[in-house]
Structures are given as structure tokens and as C-alpha cells.
Short mmCIF file of C-alpha atoms in Angstrom, two decimals:
data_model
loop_
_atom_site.label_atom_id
_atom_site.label_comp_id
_atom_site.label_asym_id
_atom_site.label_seq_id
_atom_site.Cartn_x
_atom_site.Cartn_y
_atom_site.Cartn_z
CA UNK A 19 -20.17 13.86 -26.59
CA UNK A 20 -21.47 10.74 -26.22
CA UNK A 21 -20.29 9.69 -22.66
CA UNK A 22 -17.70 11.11 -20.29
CA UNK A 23 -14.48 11.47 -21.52
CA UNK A 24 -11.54 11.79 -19.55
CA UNK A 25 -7.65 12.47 -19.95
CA UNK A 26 -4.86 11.42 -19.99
CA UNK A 27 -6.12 7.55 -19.11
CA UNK A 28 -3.28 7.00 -17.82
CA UNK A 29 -0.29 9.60 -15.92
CA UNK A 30 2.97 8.54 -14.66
CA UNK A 31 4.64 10.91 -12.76
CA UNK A 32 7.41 12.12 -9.94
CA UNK A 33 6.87 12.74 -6.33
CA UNK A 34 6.61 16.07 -5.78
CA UNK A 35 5.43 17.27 -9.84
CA UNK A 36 1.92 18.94 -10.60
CA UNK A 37 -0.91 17.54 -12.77
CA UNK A 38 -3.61 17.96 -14.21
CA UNK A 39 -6.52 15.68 -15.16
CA UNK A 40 -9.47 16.77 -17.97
CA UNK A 41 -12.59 15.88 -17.76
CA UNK A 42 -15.04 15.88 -20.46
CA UNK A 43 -18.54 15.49 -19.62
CA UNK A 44 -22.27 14.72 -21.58
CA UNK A 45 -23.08 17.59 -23.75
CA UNK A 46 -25.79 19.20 -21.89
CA UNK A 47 -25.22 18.23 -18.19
CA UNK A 48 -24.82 20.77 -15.61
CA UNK A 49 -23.95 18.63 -12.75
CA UNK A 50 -20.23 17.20 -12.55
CA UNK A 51 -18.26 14.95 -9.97
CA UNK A 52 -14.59 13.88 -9.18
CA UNK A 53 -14.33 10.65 -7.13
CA UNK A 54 -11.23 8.70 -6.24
CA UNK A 55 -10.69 4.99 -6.51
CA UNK A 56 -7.77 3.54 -4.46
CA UNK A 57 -6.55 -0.03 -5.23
CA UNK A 58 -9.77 -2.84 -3.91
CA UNK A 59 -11.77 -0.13 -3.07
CA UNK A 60 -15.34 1.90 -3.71
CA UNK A 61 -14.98 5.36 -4.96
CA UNK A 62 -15.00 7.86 -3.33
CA UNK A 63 -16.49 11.58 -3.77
CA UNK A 64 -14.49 14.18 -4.00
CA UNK A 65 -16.00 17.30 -5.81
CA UNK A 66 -19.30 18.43 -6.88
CA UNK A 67 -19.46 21.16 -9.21
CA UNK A 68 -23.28 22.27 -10.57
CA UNK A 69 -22.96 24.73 -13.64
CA UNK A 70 -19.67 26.51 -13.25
CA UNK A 71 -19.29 26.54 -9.13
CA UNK A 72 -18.24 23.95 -6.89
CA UNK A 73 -21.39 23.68 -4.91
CA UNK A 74 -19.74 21.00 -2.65
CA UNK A 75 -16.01 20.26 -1.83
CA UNK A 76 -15.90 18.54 0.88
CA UNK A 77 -14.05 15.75 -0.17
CA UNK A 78 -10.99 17.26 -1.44
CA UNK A 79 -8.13 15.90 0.70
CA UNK A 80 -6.07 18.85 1.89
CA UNK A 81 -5.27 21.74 -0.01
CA UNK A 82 -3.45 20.00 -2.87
CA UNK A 83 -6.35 19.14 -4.55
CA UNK A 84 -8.17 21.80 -6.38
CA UNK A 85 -10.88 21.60 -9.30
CA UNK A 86 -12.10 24.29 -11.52
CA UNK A 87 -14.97 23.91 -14.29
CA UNK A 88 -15.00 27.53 -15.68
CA UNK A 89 -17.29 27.53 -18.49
CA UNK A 90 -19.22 24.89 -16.89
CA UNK A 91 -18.14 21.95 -19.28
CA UNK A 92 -15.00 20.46 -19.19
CA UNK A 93 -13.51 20.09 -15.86
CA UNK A 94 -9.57 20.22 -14.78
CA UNK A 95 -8.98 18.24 -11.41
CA UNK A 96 -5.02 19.84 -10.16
CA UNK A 97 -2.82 18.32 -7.82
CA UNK A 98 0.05 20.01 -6.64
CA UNK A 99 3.34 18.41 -4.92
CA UNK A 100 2.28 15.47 -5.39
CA UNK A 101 2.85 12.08 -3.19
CA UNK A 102 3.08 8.41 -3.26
CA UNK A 103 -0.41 8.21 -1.64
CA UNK A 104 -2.43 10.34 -4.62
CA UNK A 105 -1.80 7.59 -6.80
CA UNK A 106 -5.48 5.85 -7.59
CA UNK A 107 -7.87 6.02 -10.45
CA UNK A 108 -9.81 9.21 -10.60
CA UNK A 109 -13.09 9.22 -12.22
CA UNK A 110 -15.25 11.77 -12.91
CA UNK A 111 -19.11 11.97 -13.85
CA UNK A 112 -21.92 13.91 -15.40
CA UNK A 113 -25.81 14.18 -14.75
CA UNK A 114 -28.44 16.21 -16.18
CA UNK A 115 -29.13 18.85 -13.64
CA UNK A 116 -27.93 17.64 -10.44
CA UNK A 117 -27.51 15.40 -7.78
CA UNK A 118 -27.57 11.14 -7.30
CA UNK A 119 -31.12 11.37 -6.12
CA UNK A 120 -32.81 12.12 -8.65
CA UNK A 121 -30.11 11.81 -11.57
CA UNK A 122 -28.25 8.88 -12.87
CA UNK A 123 -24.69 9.44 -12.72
CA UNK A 124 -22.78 8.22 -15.53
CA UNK A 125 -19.26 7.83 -15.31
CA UNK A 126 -16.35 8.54 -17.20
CA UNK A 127 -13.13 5.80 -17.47
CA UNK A 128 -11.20 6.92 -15.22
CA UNK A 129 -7.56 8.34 -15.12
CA UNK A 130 -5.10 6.49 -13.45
CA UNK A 131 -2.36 8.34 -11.58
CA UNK A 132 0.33 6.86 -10.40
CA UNK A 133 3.26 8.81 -8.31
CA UNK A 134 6.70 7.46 -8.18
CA UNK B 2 -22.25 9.27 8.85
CA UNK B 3 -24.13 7.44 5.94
CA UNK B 4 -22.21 3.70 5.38
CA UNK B 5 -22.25 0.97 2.82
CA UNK B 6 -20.78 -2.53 3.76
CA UNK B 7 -20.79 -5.13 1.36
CA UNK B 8 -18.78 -8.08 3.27
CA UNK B 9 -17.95 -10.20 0.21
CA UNK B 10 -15.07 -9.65 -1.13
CA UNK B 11 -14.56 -12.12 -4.05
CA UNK B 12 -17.18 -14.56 -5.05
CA UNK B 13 -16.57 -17.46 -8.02
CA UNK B 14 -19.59 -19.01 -9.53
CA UNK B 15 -20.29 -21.30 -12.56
CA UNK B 16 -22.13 -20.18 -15.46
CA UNK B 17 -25.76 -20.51 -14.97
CA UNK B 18 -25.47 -20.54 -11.33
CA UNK B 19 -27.56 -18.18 -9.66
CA UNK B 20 -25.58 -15.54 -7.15
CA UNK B 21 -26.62 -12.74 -4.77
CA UNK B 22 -24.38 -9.91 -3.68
CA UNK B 23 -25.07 -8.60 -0.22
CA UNK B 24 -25.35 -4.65 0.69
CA UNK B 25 -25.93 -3.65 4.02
CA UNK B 26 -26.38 0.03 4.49
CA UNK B 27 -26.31 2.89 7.35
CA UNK B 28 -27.86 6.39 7.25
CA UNK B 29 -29.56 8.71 9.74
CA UNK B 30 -31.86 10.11 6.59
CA UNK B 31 -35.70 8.71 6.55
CA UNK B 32 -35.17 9.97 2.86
CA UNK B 33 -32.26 8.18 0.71
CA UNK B 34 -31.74 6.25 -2.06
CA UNK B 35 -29.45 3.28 -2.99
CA UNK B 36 -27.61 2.22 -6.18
CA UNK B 37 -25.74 -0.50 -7.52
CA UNK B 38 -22.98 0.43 -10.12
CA UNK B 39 -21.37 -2.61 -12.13
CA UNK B 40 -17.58 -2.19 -13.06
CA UNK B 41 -16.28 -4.39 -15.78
CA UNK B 42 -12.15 -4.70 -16.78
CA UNK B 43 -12.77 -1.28 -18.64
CA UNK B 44 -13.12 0.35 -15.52
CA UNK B 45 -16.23 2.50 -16.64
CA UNK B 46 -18.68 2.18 -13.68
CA UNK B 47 -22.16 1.17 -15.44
CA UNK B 48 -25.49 2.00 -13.21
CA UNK B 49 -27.63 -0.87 -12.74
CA UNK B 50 -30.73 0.41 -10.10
CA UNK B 51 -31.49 3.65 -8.12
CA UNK B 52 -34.60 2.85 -5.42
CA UNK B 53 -35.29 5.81 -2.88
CA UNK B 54 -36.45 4.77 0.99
CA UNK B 55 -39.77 4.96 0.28
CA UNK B 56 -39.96 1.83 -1.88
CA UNK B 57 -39.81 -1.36 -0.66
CA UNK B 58 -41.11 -3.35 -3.90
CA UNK B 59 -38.58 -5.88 -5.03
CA UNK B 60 -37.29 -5.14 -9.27
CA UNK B 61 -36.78 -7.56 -11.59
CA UNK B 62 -34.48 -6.72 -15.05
CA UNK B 63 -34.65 -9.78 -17.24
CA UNK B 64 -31.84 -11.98 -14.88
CA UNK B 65 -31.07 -9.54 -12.14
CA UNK B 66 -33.42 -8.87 -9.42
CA UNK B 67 -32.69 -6.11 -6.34
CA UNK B 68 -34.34 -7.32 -2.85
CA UNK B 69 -34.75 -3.94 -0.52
CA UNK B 70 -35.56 -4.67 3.27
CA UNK B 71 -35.44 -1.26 5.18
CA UNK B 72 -35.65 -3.69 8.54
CA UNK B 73 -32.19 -5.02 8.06
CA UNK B 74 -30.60 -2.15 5.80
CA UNK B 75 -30.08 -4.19 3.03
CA UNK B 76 -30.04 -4.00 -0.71
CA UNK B 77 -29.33 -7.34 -2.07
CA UNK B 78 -28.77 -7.92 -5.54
CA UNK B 79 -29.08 -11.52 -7.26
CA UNK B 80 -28.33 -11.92 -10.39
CA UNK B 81 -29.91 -15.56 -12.09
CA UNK B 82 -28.55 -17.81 -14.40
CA UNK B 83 -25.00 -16.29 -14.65
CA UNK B 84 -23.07 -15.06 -17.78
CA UNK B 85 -19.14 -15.31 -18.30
CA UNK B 86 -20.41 -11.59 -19.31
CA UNK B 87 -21.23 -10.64 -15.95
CA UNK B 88 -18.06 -11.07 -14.31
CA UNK B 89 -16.91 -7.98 -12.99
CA UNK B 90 -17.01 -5.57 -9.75
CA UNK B 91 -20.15 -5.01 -8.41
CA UNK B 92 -20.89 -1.52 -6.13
CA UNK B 93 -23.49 -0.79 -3.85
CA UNK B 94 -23.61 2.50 -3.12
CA UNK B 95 -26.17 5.45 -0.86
CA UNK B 96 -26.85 8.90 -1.44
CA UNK B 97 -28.96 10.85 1.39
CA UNK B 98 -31.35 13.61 0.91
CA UNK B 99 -30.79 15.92 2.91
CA UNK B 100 -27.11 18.24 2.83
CA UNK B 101 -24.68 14.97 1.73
CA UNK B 102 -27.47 14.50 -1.48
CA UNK B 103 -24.51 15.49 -3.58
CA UNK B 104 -22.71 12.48 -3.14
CA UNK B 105 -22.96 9.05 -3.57
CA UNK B 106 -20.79 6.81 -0.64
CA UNK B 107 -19.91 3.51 -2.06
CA UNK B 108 -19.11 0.24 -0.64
CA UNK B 109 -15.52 -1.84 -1.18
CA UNK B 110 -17.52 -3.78 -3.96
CA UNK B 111 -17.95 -7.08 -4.64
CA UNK B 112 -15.78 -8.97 -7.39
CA UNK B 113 -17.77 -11.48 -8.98
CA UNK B 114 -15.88 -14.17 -11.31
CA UNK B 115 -18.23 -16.46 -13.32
CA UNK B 116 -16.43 -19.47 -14.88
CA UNK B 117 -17.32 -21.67 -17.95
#
């Protein structure tokens, strides 16, 4: 597509309930990121995924949080049990063939989650 | 631990007024590269400027203008002769080299509110 598309923009949901959150990125780029954006803050990185393999999780919370980008396309960020504290705006982005160094990252949206 | 500090908050200006945003930056990397991201109401974050270590020469795009000092880790950002259109969050962000390449590390962003 044209840009980064990501669903649902928005997600309401329970304490304790799973989700998931689609990301669609540029036709043609193998690199792909999760960050999360908290209320008045930066974002920040959660997942890198380059082709169909996470090549760096590092930022994934706790074990929750899991991402999976099997065809290497579309992406699916999950969060299980969810809490109060997940709620934030995730975003997720696409560049040609890898990472912020020597690609421009261009960014999706957003979906915002928000736990009750 | 790579760092981005950008110590203004919230900054109001009058159209036409010129404005810089301040970045200050940490990293252990000789080899890195900064960015600044703009982040209107939409909430799509829109890249402005990527400049690696190794260049210190100031940029000019038509009113915006990025001032990179490697002595005092900063990456200003002035933008001249403000727009109502410009109003929005402005992120400074890093990226290292070396094993944390993958990710970009933002800073809490800067919102900027120009006024008629």
C-alpha cells in the first residue's frame, strides 16, 4: 500500500482480555517495527522484525507481549492478560531493507489501546 | 545506554516568529545518527532529518534548519518564520551503529503551538 496501515485505530478493552493489533506495512519493505507511545511521551521500540524473523526483541515488556510477521508482511502485535498499564498508542513502521541508519522509517497511525 | 533529552516541554509562539527546539543527546557509539520526527493531531510520526556522527554541516529545508554540535551533544532544530501548520509534537530521536542500530530511542518531544 501506500503507507503503513494499522488496525483497529482504536481498541477498548477489559483487564485481563487478549488482543491483537495488525499491522500493515509498505509493499516491498522487509524491515518492520512495533514501538509504544505512553501518554506525553517519545516512543518507544519494542520489536524489530527483518523479513519474517524477529531479529531483535528486546523491548518487549515481559512475556505478554509477543509479535509474529509470518509471511514477512503484515504483522500481528498479541497481548495476553492484559492490564491497566498496556494501555498507550502502539505504532508500528516499515523501511526498505533494514535498520534507522541507513533507512527512513515511516510510520504507521498508530493503534490506541486502552484497558479498563 | 544511548539518551535523548529534549527539556522543553511545551513552547507557544506567534506566527512568523522564529523558534528552535533543543535536543541534547548521549551515546557511547563514535558512529550514530540522529533524527527528528514531527507528529501532528493525526498522530502519524512524519521524518523530518537523519544526519550520522560524521557530519557536522548545518541543513537548511526551505524554513527549517538542523544545527549539529558533537561538542555539546546537541541537535537543535529551528524552524523560521512559523506556520499555524507547524504546530504539532516535535521528536528528536538516536539510533547507534553498532548492536542497538535496530532501534531508534526517542526523546519526550517537544509540543510546539503556533498562534495566529
Amino acid at each position: 500500500g501506500a503507507g503503513v496501515s494499522q488496525t483497529p485505530s482504536n481498541k477498548v478493552t477489559e483487564k485481563g482480555k487478549y488482543v491483537e493489533l495488525r499491522c500493515d506495512p509498505i509493499s516491498g519493505h522487509t524491515a518492520l517495527y512495533w514501538y509504544r507511545q505512553s501518554l506525553g511521551q517519545g516512543p518507544e521500540f519494542l520489536i524489530y522484525f527483518q523479513g519474517t524473523g524477529a531479529a531483535d526483541d528486546s523491548g518487549l515488556p515481559n512475556d505478554r507481549f509477543f509479535a509474529v510477521r509470518p509471511e514477512g508482511s503484515v504483522s500481528t502485535l498479541k497481548i495476553q492478560r492484559t492490564e491497566r498499564g498496556d494501555s498507550a498508542v502502539y505504532l508500528c513502521a516499515s523501511s526498505l531493507n533494514g535498520g534507522p541508519g541507513a533507512n527512513v522509517l515511516t510510520f504507521g497511525a498508530g493503534s490506541r489501546l486502552t484497558v479498563l | 545506554a544511548q539518551k535523548v533529552t529534549q527539556a522543553q516541554t511545551e513552547i507557544s509562539v506567534v506566527e512568523k516568529e522564529d523558534v528552535t527546539l533543543d535536543c541534547v543527546y548521549e551515546t557511547r557509539d563514535t558512529t550514530y545518527y540522529l533524527f527528528w520526527y514531527k507528529q501532528p493531531p493525526s498522530g502519524e510520526l512524519v521524518f523530518l532529518i537523519r544526519r550520522n556522527s560524521f557530519d557536522e554541516q548545518n541543513e537548511i529545508s526551505g524554513r527549517y534548519s538542523w544545527n549539529f554540535q558533537k561538542s555539546t551533544s546537541s541537535f537543535n532544530f529551528t524552524i523560521t518564520a512559523s506556520q499555524v501548520v507547524d504546530s504539532a509534537v516535535y521528536f528528536c530521536a538516536l539510533s547507534e551503529a553498532g548492536r542497538g542500530g535496530n532501534k531508534l530511542t526517542f526523546g519526550t518531544g517537544t509540543q510546539l503551538k503556533v498562534e495566529l
